[in-house]
Amino acid sequence: MQEPAILPDLIAAHGLSSKEYARILEIIDRVPSFTEIGIFSAMWNEHCSYKSSKKWLRTLPTQGPQVICGPGENAGVVDIGDGQAVIFKMESHNHPSYIEPYQGAATGVGGILRDVFTMGARPIAAMNSLSFGSFDHPRTKSLVSGVVAGVGGYGNCFGVPTIAGEVRFDQAYNGNCLVNAFAAGLVDADKIFYSAASGVGMPVVYLGAKTGRDGVGGATMASAEFDDKIEEKRPTVQVGDPFTEKRLMEATLELMATGAVISIQDMGAAGLTCSAVEMGDKGNLGIRLDLEKVPTRETNMNAYEMMLSESQERMLMVLNPELEDIAKSVFDKWDLDFAIIGETIAEDRFLIVMNGEVKADLPLKALSGNAPEYDRPWVETPPAKPLNDVVQIDPIDGLKILLSSPNYAAKQWVYEQYDSQVMADTLRAPGLGAGIVRVHGTSKALAFTSDVTPRYVAANPFEGGKQAVAEAYRNLTAVGAFPLATTDNLNFGNPEKTEVMGQFVGAIKGISAAVEALGIPIVSGNVSLYNETDGTAILPTPTIGAVGLIRNIDDAILGLARDDHIAILVGKTIGHLGQSALLAEVFNRVEGDAPPVDLEAEKKNGEFIRANLTWITACSDLSDGGLALAAFKMAEAAGVGVAINSDNTAEIFGEDQARYLVACNFDQAEALMVAAGAAGIPISYVGNFGGNQVRFGDTSAELSALKQIFRSSFEAVVA
């Protein structure tokens, strides 16, 4: 192949600005080769370099006594006691999923699973957070169908339970859906593997599936806005094979037990380029690769294609040379490729050779550790205008509208396509708040949740960022889990727009304040920018994934409400309706400020719930839809009616924070009241469970009729 000339159009097509290209010329003091342009493009794009976000990511609290490894590795690591640790991360696959929904979502799941088992952990749980456009948009149904099938198809075949998640719809996602995938795994705390290369002259080994042309340029594509030529980007989407990934995991974990692994890194965005560069950068070493040794499944692949391919189910390892034969035998056994394709070198150098011809020769640090970093200008999001009056409505009518919206209707059409029971350790499946998985062979369990309310973040990024963390904290607390740590997936529009960058900065500040106050540091994460189509950005969607520990399964709050149970509300109710679900769905108004988040109250009320869980049969946090929706969901799950004393619109649909709805018997309610009084915790009796009616004040409806709406509305729109 005759390589193309390095002209302005080619440079721009690789997502490099004129200033960035000028910097490349300064660094290497010559015109780069075609392969080198590709390498710089891959490593300096937003997806890999975090060039617009690094400044602000450094402000996030990432430390705590429970943290073994924070951001910077493939995933975060948190101590769960008894010599065990949980490894977890959330990552986006937004752009690929919009272009090719099934494979985009499937490979998003595959990529996050590799991040976990690359560090030596066996995956035990998966989650996802999905955002789609409006129900009547022509692409929404096909996107929902394809993405859900892709998530289920990959996760089910691989054999990991999908135990929690969320699905939302808003016209802001019409041209750019969001697919955020989460995975968690268990590992012995003294058997964690890291990616930093060490030792000079050590073999660099390619592991897994063969390299093809799928996904070439994927990372660069994921760092750009969409336009009317989106279909042309379909070849940049990777193709996954979950059965190969399963074999790769088993082979990798077996290999780790041999002592052959010095360091290891999965091949994700930017493939071979990014994995090699990151290993070298973290270990302060250079890397030489001989590309003719790379296993390929297509003929006549050139250096550019091999370096930028994002073919799935691949790993890169630095090997103890004394154990080469043992290591190779493991991969031969699992029928996977094992090939020594290079070595570590002492110089700060990324040397790419193919059949004796140098295709790239670059300073390695310039590609990663010293990649561009921008302090983007930003403007603070203007304060929201005060909310105009909201008329009182019939509470049953309001609840029916919420239940008929796919945003708040039951999502069993989605999660029934996922295997939530594989591995036989799932204690709480999707549909009831945080998912729970038993730590096999112990009395412990881990709880998982993901949360964000984009409307809040758009109206008030600071409070919205706080709220996403606070809701995750409450969801874990509501099942009796002690919140341990968090991962973030920060989805925003074009950071070169000052208002978008202002949303990002505000959300980061809010997230930082909340994780600090609640003691749940950010230990891993992902930033996804340029989520725009034809200049229209998504709602700011900083998704928070959180993990909590249940030290003894007997302490988990897994019960259901029943006849004669008392409904107790923990927390203070003011009746905040700004940016509420009621306002959006019933009145078609997106107005007012996000609800303020009192972090001290969040912490105190959460600690109160966990300290008194022996008196709590069932518990739910209050978020979208307020008391009305929480009470209905608890009643519907239990198959019993509920009567709430109030019919005041603000009281029952308001979305004040730091609140929990508890179901318990009379004696337990009495004990909770006494304990709350002693602790200075706001608590009130708000109603009763029982019968077959849902009642607010004097207005009621049959539970069965509301259940029918709740259980059928989602499928009616998306199927």
XYZ file of C-alpha atoms in Angstrom:
719
model
C 0.000 0.000 0.000
C 1.160 3.483 -0.858
C 0.582 5.600 2.218
C -1.439 8.787 1.696
C 0.208 12.188 1.919
C -0.140 13.979 5.253
C -2.343 16.860 4.129
C -4.702 19.132 6.122
C -7.798 17.113 5.178
C -6.212 13.895 6.403
C -5.116 15.538 9.648
C -8.619 16.895 10.251
C -10.159 13.504 9.444
C -8.107 12.090 12.315
C -9.620 14.564 14.763
C -6.380 16.511 15.198
C -6.493 20.298 15.327
C -3.928 22.430 13.511
C -2.361 23.303 16.874
C -2.131 19.644 17.823
C -0.513 18.792 14.503
C 1.964 21.632 15.013
C 2.798 20.149 18.399
C 3.391 16.743 16.777
C 5.870 18.346 14.394
C 7.662 19.930 17.363
C 7.821 16.618 19.226
C 9.218 14.466 16.412
C 10.871 17.226 14.315
C 9.619 15.733 11.033
C 6.459 14.934 9.128
C 4.807 11.880 10.694
C 4.046 8.746 8.749
C 0.482 7.653 8.087
C 0.707 5.091 10.872
C 2.124 7.685 13.246
C -0.744 10.071 12.485
C -3.108 7.235 13.308
C -1.324 6.547 16.589
C -1.377 10.202 17.639
C -5.027 10.428 16.649
C -5.894 7.399 18.745
C -3.955 8.487 21.824
C -4.774 12.190 21.723
C -8.495 11.874 21.153
C -10.866 12.714 23.954
C -11.806 9.096 24.604
C -8.252 8.005 25.430
C -6.473 11.145 26.633
C -9.208 12.881 28.676
C -7.609 16.101 27.455
C -10.635 18.268 28.256
C -11.466 16.663 31.577
C -8.169 15.743 33.283
C -7.927 19.080 35.066
C -11.285 18.538 36.757
C -11.044 14.784 37.282
C -8.055 15.412 39.541
C -10.342 17.293 41.941
C -12.494 14.218 42.637
C -12.010 12.545 46.052
C -10.511 9.138 45.303
C -9.022 7.988 48.599
C -10.348 6.218 51.656
C -9.347 3.455 54.052
C -11.335 0.980 51.950
C -9.647 1.943 48.656
C -6.907 -0.410 47.430
C -6.616 1.141 43.962
C -8.231 4.305 42.685
C -8.491 5.801 39.179
C -5.723 5.154 36.677
C -5.959 1.393 36.371
C -8.377 -0.684 34.334
C -10.855 -0.553 37.230
C -11.074 0.528 40.862
C -10.390 -1.855 43.748
C -12.048 -1.713 47.173
C -11.441 -3.850 50.267
C -14.462 -5.850 51.498
C -12.720 -7.598 54.390
C -11.509 -11.145 54.960
C -8.698 -10.698 52.432
C -11.167 -10.055 49.601
C -11.703 -7.111 47.290
C -14.286 -5.982 44.759
C -13.080 -4.581 41.431
C -15.521 -2.448 39.433
C -15.926 0.198 36.765
C -18.516 1.816 34.502
C -17.767 2.816 30.923
C -19.662 4.211 27.940
C -20.216 2.781 24.481
C -22.518 5.535 23.279
C -21.410 6.354 19.772
C -20.999 2.734 18.596
C -24.400 1.827 20.026
C -26.165 4.549 18.066
C -24.476 3.487 14.825
C -24.902 -0.275 15.289
C -27.064 -0.925 18.386
C -26.549 -4.649 18.904
C -22.780 -4.822 18.444
C -22.226 -1.415 20.030
C -23.952 -2.481 23.226
C -22.553 -6.017 23.164
C -18.945 -4.892 22.849
C -19.546 -2.291 25.543
C -20.394 -5.164 27.879
C -17.410 -7.162 26.674
C -15.026 -4.267 27.185
C -16.089 -3.577 30.751
C -15.884 -7.277 31.643
C -12.287 -7.355 30.363
C -11.428 -4.326 32.487
C -12.433 -6.375 35.519
C -10.887 -9.761 34.817
C -7.716 -8.130 33.481
C -7.005 -7.250 37.104
C -7.462 -10.821 38.274
C -11.112 -10.698 39.327
C -13.879 -13.071 38.316
C -16.896 -10.977 37.261
C -19.937 -11.494 39.497
C -22.336 -8.744 38.440
C -23.204 -6.404 35.591
C -25.438 -3.341 35.313
C -26.302 -0.846 32.638
C -27.674 2.667 32.363
C -29.447 3.354 29.067
C -30.750 6.678 27.713
C -32.838 6.887 24.534
C -34.692 9.549 22.576
C -38.393 10.313 22.739
C -40.878 7.470 22.353
C -42.157 8.708 18.993
C -38.748 9.259 17.373
C -38.367 6.958 14.331
C -35.143 5.363 15.606
C -36.055 4.852 19.254
C -37.727 1.442 18.954
C -34.916 -0.059 16.900
C -32.278 1.398 19.220
C -33.985 0.056 22.333
C -34.476 -3.363 20.754
C -30.922 -3.582 19.446
C -29.183 -2.271 22.561
C -31.139 -4.449 24.977
C -30.565 -7.508 22.786
C -26.849 -6.677 22.596
C -26.492 -6.269 26.359
C -28.354 -9.500 27.007
C -26.784 -11.416 24.146
C -23.239 -10.772 25.313
C -23.768 -10.883 29.080
C -25.951 -13.999 28.996
C -23.528 -15.937 26.811
C -20.544 -14.865 28.864
C -22.305 -15.934 32.038
C -22.511 -12.906 34.322
C -25.764 -11.849 36.023
C -27.196 -8.457 35.083
C -28.728 -7.393 38.373
C -29.620 -3.680 38.174
C -29.778 -0.654 35.921
C -31.968 2.101 34.549
C -33.659 3.116 31.293
C -34.789 6.641 30.453
C -36.258 8.492 27.481
C -35.924 12.139 26.507
C -35.874 13.940 23.190
C -32.391 15.216 24.047
C -31.088 11.712 23.230
C -32.847 11.481 19.839
C -29.592 11.660 17.905
C -27.228 10.162 20.473
C -28.294 7.380 22.805
C -26.228 6.548 25.896
C -25.111 3.020 26.754
C -23.207 2.925 30.048
C -22.037 -0.545 31.098
C -20.889 -1.576 34.588
C -19.146 -4.715 35.780
C -17.849 -5.893 39.136
C -15.709 -8.852 40.103
C -14.224 -10.551 43.151
C -10.546 -11.094 43.808
C -8.255 -11.999 46.675
C -6.691 -8.734 47.809
C -3.172 -10.159 47.460
C -3.757 -11.414 43.895
C -4.522 -8.201 42.031
C -2.793 -7.577 38.702
C -1.818 -4.158 37.375
C -0.942 -2.793 33.968
C 2.408 -1.057 34.523
C 5.170 -2.766 32.562
C 8.396 -3.572 34.399
C 11.793 -4.899 33.438
C 13.816 -4.178 30.300
C 13.870 -6.747 27.530
C 10.760 -8.498 28.788
C 8.547 -10.194 26.190
C 5.353 -8.368 25.191
C 2.718 -11.005 24.482
C -0.485 -10.826 22.460
C -3.336 -12.921 23.891
C -6.823 -13.912 22.766
C -8.658 -13.523 19.481
C -7.134 -12.568 16.158
C -6.950 -9.003 14.849
C -9.241 -7.889 12.058
C -10.250 -4.598 10.507
C -13.326 -4.091 12.684
C -13.299 -1.004 14.842
C -10.436 0.775 13.055
C -10.753 4.386 14.127
C -13.349 3.627 16.779
C -11.813 5.746 19.539
C -11.512 8.741 17.230
C -15.129 8.290 16.115
C -16.214 8.228 19.763
C -14.568 11.611 20.276
C -16.547 13.460 17.616
C -20.028 14.806 17.102
C -22.494 13.082 14.825
C -23.872 14.579 11.632
C -25.896 13.389 8.630
C -23.020 11.141 7.521
C -23.313 8.899 10.567
C -23.941 5.733 8.526
C -20.493 6.070 7.022
C -19.060 5.370 10.467
C -20.566 1.879 10.741
C -17.216 0.146 9.940
C -15.712 1.762 13.049
C -17.965 -0.351 15.306
C -16.391 -3.463 16.794
C -17.839 -6.972 16.587
C -17.908 -9.095 19.723
C -17.858 -12.820 20.485
C -18.903 -13.593 24.084
C -17.899 -17.234 23.879
C -14.349 -16.237 22.977
C -14.410 -13.722 25.823
C -15.436 -16.450 28.258
C -12.511 -18.589 27.158
C -10.232 -15.567 27.363
C -11.289 -14.921 30.947
C -10.723 -18.512 32.012
C -7.348 -18.607 30.252
C -6.292 -15.271 31.754
C -7.226 -16.236 35.308
C -5.473 -19.584 34.885
C -2.418 -17.830 33.470
C -2.294 -15.439 36.421
C -2.108 -18.375 38.801
C 1.102 -19.586 37.125
C 3.143 -16.513 38.085
C 3.917 -15.772 34.437
C 2.221 -12.380 34.328
C 4.347 -9.318 35.095
C 1.674 -6.874 33.897
C -1.430 -7.102 31.778
C -3.799 -4.789 29.951
C -6.919 -5.418 27.917
C -7.177 -4.064 24.369
C -10.100 -1.655 24.326
C -10.311 1.747 22.669
C -7.466 2.249 20.184
C -6.603 -1.433 20.535
C -2.975 -2.451 20.373
C -1.809 1.163 20.376
C -3.460 2.215 23.602
C -2.743 -0.974 25.537
C 0.968 -0.949 24.657
C 1.407 2.775 25.273
C -0.373 2.724 28.620
C 1.657 -0.242 29.850
C 4.876 1.460 28.864
C 3.891 4.855 30.217
C 2.876 3.515 33.638
C 6.103 1.545 33.894
C 8.344 4.338 32.525
C 9.515 2.041 29.771
C 9.478 1.996 25.997
C 7.838 -0.684 23.833
C 8.933 -2.283 20.578
C 6.369 -4.200 18.501
C 6.983 -6.425 15.475
C 3.651 -6.413 13.693
C 4.255 -9.371 11.393
C 3.993 -11.490 14.565
C 0.480 -10.234 15.411
C -2.161 -12.940 14.776
C -4.582 -11.664 12.135
C -7.823 -13.037 10.696
C -7.697 -10.920 7.530
C -5.079 -10.829 4.811
C -2.821 -7.963 3.840
C -3.458 -5.862 6.928
C -1.142 -2.888 7.066
C 0.499 -1.328 10.108
C -2.088 1.422 10.395
C -4.954 -1.066 10.505
C -3.233 -3.379 12.958
C -2.342 -0.595 15.361
C -5.840 0.966 15.346
C -8.020 -2.137 15.085
C -10.445 -2.523 17.951
C -11.130 -6.192 17.405
C -12.504 -7.595 20.624
C -11.452 -10.272 23.112
C -7.739 -9.376 23.073
C -5.151 -8.732 25.804
C -1.559 -7.574 25.988
C 0.844 -8.878 28.608
C 4.392 -8.460 29.781
C 5.627 -11.997 30.424
C 8.105 -13.579 32.785
C 10.299 -15.190 30.084
C 11.173 -18.127 32.296
C 7.538 -19.242 32.234
C 6.866 -18.763 28.524
C 6.187 -22.444 27.836
C 3.757 -22.747 30.743
C 1.955 -19.578 29.703
C 1.662 -20.676 26.085
C 0.304 -24.067 27.091
C -2.546 -22.394 28.974
C -3.650 -20.460 25.907
C -3.162 -23.444 23.619
C -5.470 -25.397 25.920
C -8.191 -22.729 25.564
C -7.636 -22.522 21.793
C -6.596 -18.864 21.909
C -3.723 -17.071 20.288
C -0.500 -16.579 22.232
C 2.202 -14.681 20.400
C 5.303 -12.807 21.515
C 5.081 -9.654 19.405
C 7.679 -7.395 20.986
C 9.602 -6.405 24.077
C 10.036 -3.680 26.660
C 12.930 -1.274 26.051
C 14.718 1.202 28.285
C 14.240 4.278 26.074
C 11.176 6.503 26.024
C 10.236 5.084 22.653
C 7.298 3.491 20.873
C 8.886 1.588 18.006
C 6.633 -0.166 15.487
C 8.319 -2.438 12.960
C 6.766 -4.590 10.242
C 8.855 -7.019 8.261
C 11.966 -5.070 9.169
C 10.536 -1.710 8.082
C 10.009 0.980 10.720
C 6.376 2.134 10.556
C 6.426 4.364 13.627
C 9.113 5.647 15.929
C 7.722 8.012 18.538
C 8.475 9.141 22.094
C 6.086 7.031 24.133
C 5.448 9.527 26.943
C 4.257 12.105 24.436
C 1.449 9.752 23.492
C 0.037 9.193 26.968
C 1.456 10.777 30.099
C 2.408 13.960 28.253
C -0.588 14.093 25.912
C -2.345 17.457 25.462
C -4.299 18.807 28.384
C -6.745 21.665 28.001
C -8.210 24.098 30.483
C -11.365 24.690 28.504
C -13.161 27.987 29.117
C -16.523 27.559 30.805
C -19.464 29.554 32.024
C -21.551 28.686 35.026
C -25.050 27.452 34.284
C -27.464 30.326 34.996
C -29.688 29.881 38.069
C -33.019 28.321 37.248
C -36.014 30.622 37.176
C -38.434 30.165 40.079
C -41.144 27.610 39.523
C -44.562 29.016 38.763
C -47.561 27.667 40.616
C -48.485 24.034 40.128
C -52.186 23.304 40.390
C -53.496 20.595 42.680
C -54.380 17.452 40.771
C -56.233 14.276 41.499
C -53.452 12.093 42.942
C -54.659 8.909 41.255
C -54.811 10.673 37.880
C -51.257 11.946 38.433
C -50.027 8.495 39.419
C -51.670 6.890 36.377
C -49.853 9.287 34.042
C -46.521 8.473 35.698
C -47.172 4.735 35.506
C -48.094 4.977 31.837
C -44.824 6.724 30.953
C -42.004 4.389 29.845
C -39.742 6.433 32.114
C -41.547 5.187 35.220
C -43.405 2.086 34.060
C -42.023 -1.334 34.986
C -39.059 -2.385 32.839
C -39.479 -6.160 32.932
C -39.486 -6.185 29.115
C -35.856 -5.108 29.400
C -34.504 -7.066 32.323
C -36.277 -10.302 31.507
C -34.011 -10.457 28.456
C -31.034 -10.539 30.826
C -29.945 -13.554 32.834
C -29.964 -12.290 36.401
C -29.584 -15.697 38.074
C -26.511 -17.216 36.415
C -23.851 -18.167 39.011
C -26.754 -18.718 41.483
C -25.685 -15.980 43.895
C -28.237 -13.287 43.039
C -30.289 -12.306 46.070
C -32.141 -9.401 44.493
C -32.814 -9.233 40.790
C -33.589 -6.140 38.670
C -36.832 -4.265 39.234
C -36.652 -3.628 42.964
C -33.922 -1.008 43.372
C -30.339 -1.987 44.089
C -29.293 -5.460 42.947
C -27.648 -7.797 45.456
C -25.195 -10.648 44.868
C -23.918 -13.048 47.513
C -20.151 -13.218 47.969
C -19.921 -16.918 47.267
C -18.862 -19.091 50.164
C -19.285 -16.318 52.751
C -22.080 -14.650 54.716
C -21.399 -11.346 52.886
C -23.189 -9.788 49.964
C -22.570 -6.847 47.640
C -25.216 -4.368 46.484
C -25.031 -2.408 43.234
C -26.896 0.588 41.814
C -26.567 3.257 39.127
C -28.257 6.649 39.336
C -28.593 10.089 37.780
C -31.473 12.469 37.049
C -30.401 14.416 33.949
C -33.183 17.012 34.342
C -31.691 18.016 37.668
C -28.186 18.300 36.238
C -29.372 20.440 33.312
C -31.166 22.842 35.668
C -28.439 22.928 38.303
C -25.264 20.944 37.582
C -23.920 21.305 41.120
C -27.059 20.081 42.888
C -27.711 17.534 40.143
C -24.220 16.084 40.559
C -24.745 15.892 44.317
C -28.131 14.265 43.832
C -26.812 11.491 41.583
C -24.378 10.463 44.318
C -26.945 10.890 47.083
C -29.520 8.734 45.316
C -26.951 5.984 44.780
C -26.103 6.222 48.499
C -29.803 5.931 49.401
C -30.435 3.003 47.060
C -27.665 1.027 48.738
C -28.811 2.038 52.201
C -32.408 1.023 51.414
C -31.318 -2.627 51.089
C -29.190 -2.486 54.241
C -25.829 -2.103 52.489
C -22.983 0.048 53.755
C -21.956 2.266 50.804
C -18.301 1.645 49.939
C -17.301 3.538 46.824
C -18.424 4.827 43.445
C -17.562 4.896 39.767
C -18.660 7.654 37.407
C -19.608 7.748 33.746
C -19.672 11.406 32.750
C -21.743 11.880 29.576
C -21.817 15.426 28.169
C -21.923 17.334 24.905
C -19.143 19.271 23.163
C -16.628 20.556 25.766
C -15.533 23.286 23.359
C -18.853 24.999 24.081
C -18.510 27.080 27.230
C -22.005 26.237 28.465
C -21.406 22.481 28.096
C -18.053 22.728 29.841
C -19.824 24.714 32.566
C -22.260 21.826 33.054
C -19.333 19.426 33.331
C -17.475 21.564 35.875
C -20.604 22.138 37.952
C -21.443 18.433 38.013
C -17.876 17.507 38.989
C -18.009 19.976 41.880
C -21.322 18.525 43.046
C -20.114 14.929 42.742
C -16.939 15.811 44.629
C -18.851 17.411 47.482
C -21.186 14.435 47.780
C -18.671 11.587 47.639
C -16.521 13.427 50.184
C -19.401 14.031 52.593
C -20.828 10.517 52.242
C -17.479 8.693 52.339
C -17.877 6.953 48.978
C -14.864 7.999 46.873
C -14.697 7.733 43.090
C -12.339 4.828 42.346
C -12.792 4.461 38.587
C -14.748 5.916 35.738
C -15.080 7.168 32.220
C -15.707 10.465 30.449
C -17.791 10.553 27.279
C -17.874 13.942 25.557
C -19.070 15.155 22.164
C -22.452 13.483 22.642
C -24.101 15.762 20.109
C -25.821 15.474 16.761
C -25.952 18.438 14.387
C -24.938 20.716 17.231
C -27.656 19.563 19.658
C -26.275 18.135 22.891
C -27.703 15.456 25.140
C -28.845 16.321 28.632
C -25.815 16.287 30.942
C -25.846 12.744 32.281
C -23.150 12.031 34.880
C -24.116 8.483 35.821
C -22.960 7.246 39.219
C -22.428 3.532 39.825
C -22.102 2.571 43.473
C -21.178 -0.535 45.443
C -22.190 -1.339 49.008
C -21.302 -4.128 51.433
C -23.779 -6.197 53.422
C -21.568 -7.769 56.060
C -24.117 -10.461 56.882
C -26.854 -11.522 54.498
C -29.246 -11.760 57.422
C -28.979 -7.960 57.736
C -30.149 -7.272 54.192
C -33.494 -5.489 53.877
C -35.221 -7.879 51.500
C -38.736 -8.066 52.920
C -42.010 -6.909 51.390
C -44.822 -4.849 52.828
C -47.875 -6.788 54.023
C -51.342 -6.217 55.420
C -51.400 -4.005 58.528
C -47.895 -2.681 57.991
C -47.313 0.940 58.934
C -45.920 3.352 56.335
C -43.208 5.504 57.909
C -41.432 8.371 56.163
C -37.859 9.130 57.265
C -36.650 12.585 56.269
C -38.089 16.055 55.856
C -40.797 16.854 53.319
C -41.099 20.376 51.926
C -42.811 19.526 48.645
C -40.220 20.417 46.000
C -41.782 20.141 42.543
C -39.139 21.897 40.438
C -37.798 19.556 37.693
C -40.007 16.794 39.076
C -41.353 13.764 37.248
C -44.883 15.023 37.875
C -44.101 18.384 36.289
C -42.470 16.780 33.229
C -44.917 13.942 32.599
C -48.256 15.401 33.730
C -47.859 19.079 32.905
C -45.218 18.809 30.149
C -43.184 21.421 32.019
C -39.433 21.234 32.634
C -39.141 24.169 35.000
C -37.723 25.346 38.275
C -34.607 24.383 40.167
C -33.361 20.923 41.016
C -34.139 19.857 44.581
C -31.435 20.964 47.021
C -29.360 18.146 48.518
C -28.510 18.464 52.210
C -25.510 16.153 52.462
C -25.483 16.199 56.245
C -29.114 15.055 56.264
C -28.339 12.397 53.648
C -25.579 10.998 55.826
C -27.543 11.145 59.100
C -30.715 9.661 57.638
C -28.778 6.923 55.879
C -26.901 6.032 59.041
C -30.224 5.940 60.912
C -31.698 3.433 58.431
C -28.650 1.176 58.606
C -28.441 1.391 62.409
C -32.089 0.385 62.816
C -32.541 -2.109 60.005
C -33.707 -4.852 62.413
C -36.945 -2.867 62.759
C -37.432 -2.407 59.021
C -39.186 -5.002 56.871
C -39.147 -3.121 53.563
C -37.568 0.141 52.513
C -37.345 2.366 49.458
C -35.665 5.665 48.892
C -37.796 8.536 47.567
C -36.695 10.023 44.255
C -38.588 10.548 40.961
C -42.319 10.633 41.622
C -41.856 11.245 45.330
C -43.925 9.512 47.981
C -46.709 8.573 45.571
C -44.551 6.523 43.218
C -42.468 4.971 46.010
C -45.572 3.900 47.947
C -47.168 2.420 44.831
C -44.037 0.470 43.878
C -43.703 -0.988 47.361
C -47.375 -1.954 47.333
C -47.232 -3.416 43.828
C -44.150 -5.500 44.613
C -45.871 -6.936 47.667
C -49.308 -7.387 46.099
C -51.047 -5.366 48.832
C -52.776 -2.015 48.801
C -51.573 1.176 50.446
C -53.310 4.176 51.929
C -51.365 7.437 52.208
C -52.970 10.025 54.455
C -52.264 13.061 52.259
C -53.608 13.986 48.842
C -51.668 17.254 48.619
C -49.852 17.374 45.277
C -46.588 18.810 46.601
C -46.498 16.464 49.593
C -47.008 13.252 47.663
C -45.279 14.075 44.356
C -42.528 16.396 45.638
C -38.972 15.155 45.196
C -37.285 16.354 48.369
C -34.077 14.442 48.986
C -32.676 12.432 51.928
C -35.949 10.516 52.375
C -36.923 6.858 52.810
C -40.280 5.083 52.948
C -40.327 2.223 55.446
C -42.857 -0.579 55.895
C -42.966 -2.344 59.265
C -45.371 -3.573 61.916
C -46.751 -1.364 64.693
C -44.175 -2.342 67.307
C -41.304 -1.766 64.897
C -42.763 1.600 63.885
C -42.957 2.596 67.521
C -39.316 1.629 68.085
C -38.246 3.578 64.990
C -40.119 6.654 66.189
C -38.375 6.521 69.563
C -34.945 5.979 67.985
C -35.504 8.811 65.508
C -36.536 11.170 68.285
C -33.370 10.357 70.203
C -31.200 10.851 67.092
C -32.922 14.032 65.908
C -34.077 12.408 62.674
C -37.291 13.707 61.022
C -39.831 10.869 60.937
C -43.564 10.713 60.387
C -46.430 8.260 60.077
C -47.838 8.668 56.555
C -50.208 5.752 56.086
C -50.784 2.004 56.067
C -50.311 -0.984 53.802
C -53.109 -3.488 53.262
C -56.241 -4.271 51.280
C -56.451 -4.037 47.500
C -56.703 -0.272 46.975
C -54.183 2.479 46.406
C -55.470 5.518 48.265
C -54.294 9.096 48.691
C -56.532 10.975 51.103
C -60.068 10.243 49.949
C -59.132 9.277 46.363
C -58.480 5.638 45.479
C -58.134 3.072 42.707
C -57.837 -0.692 42.521
C -54.243 -1.869 42.896
C -54.833 -4.404 40.120
C -55.872 -1.681 37.655
C -52.812 0.431 38.430
C -50.599 -2.647 38.251
C -51.883 -3.365 34.746
C -50.879 0.129 33.634
C -47.512 -0.153 35.363
C -46.667 -3.553 33.883
C -47.837 -2.978 30.302
C -46.935 0.621 29.408
C -43.253 0.172 28.656
C -43.662 -2.729 26.281
C -46.567 -1.011 24.538
C -44.281 1.831 23.523
C -40.994 0.094 22.709
C -41.909 -3.395 21.533
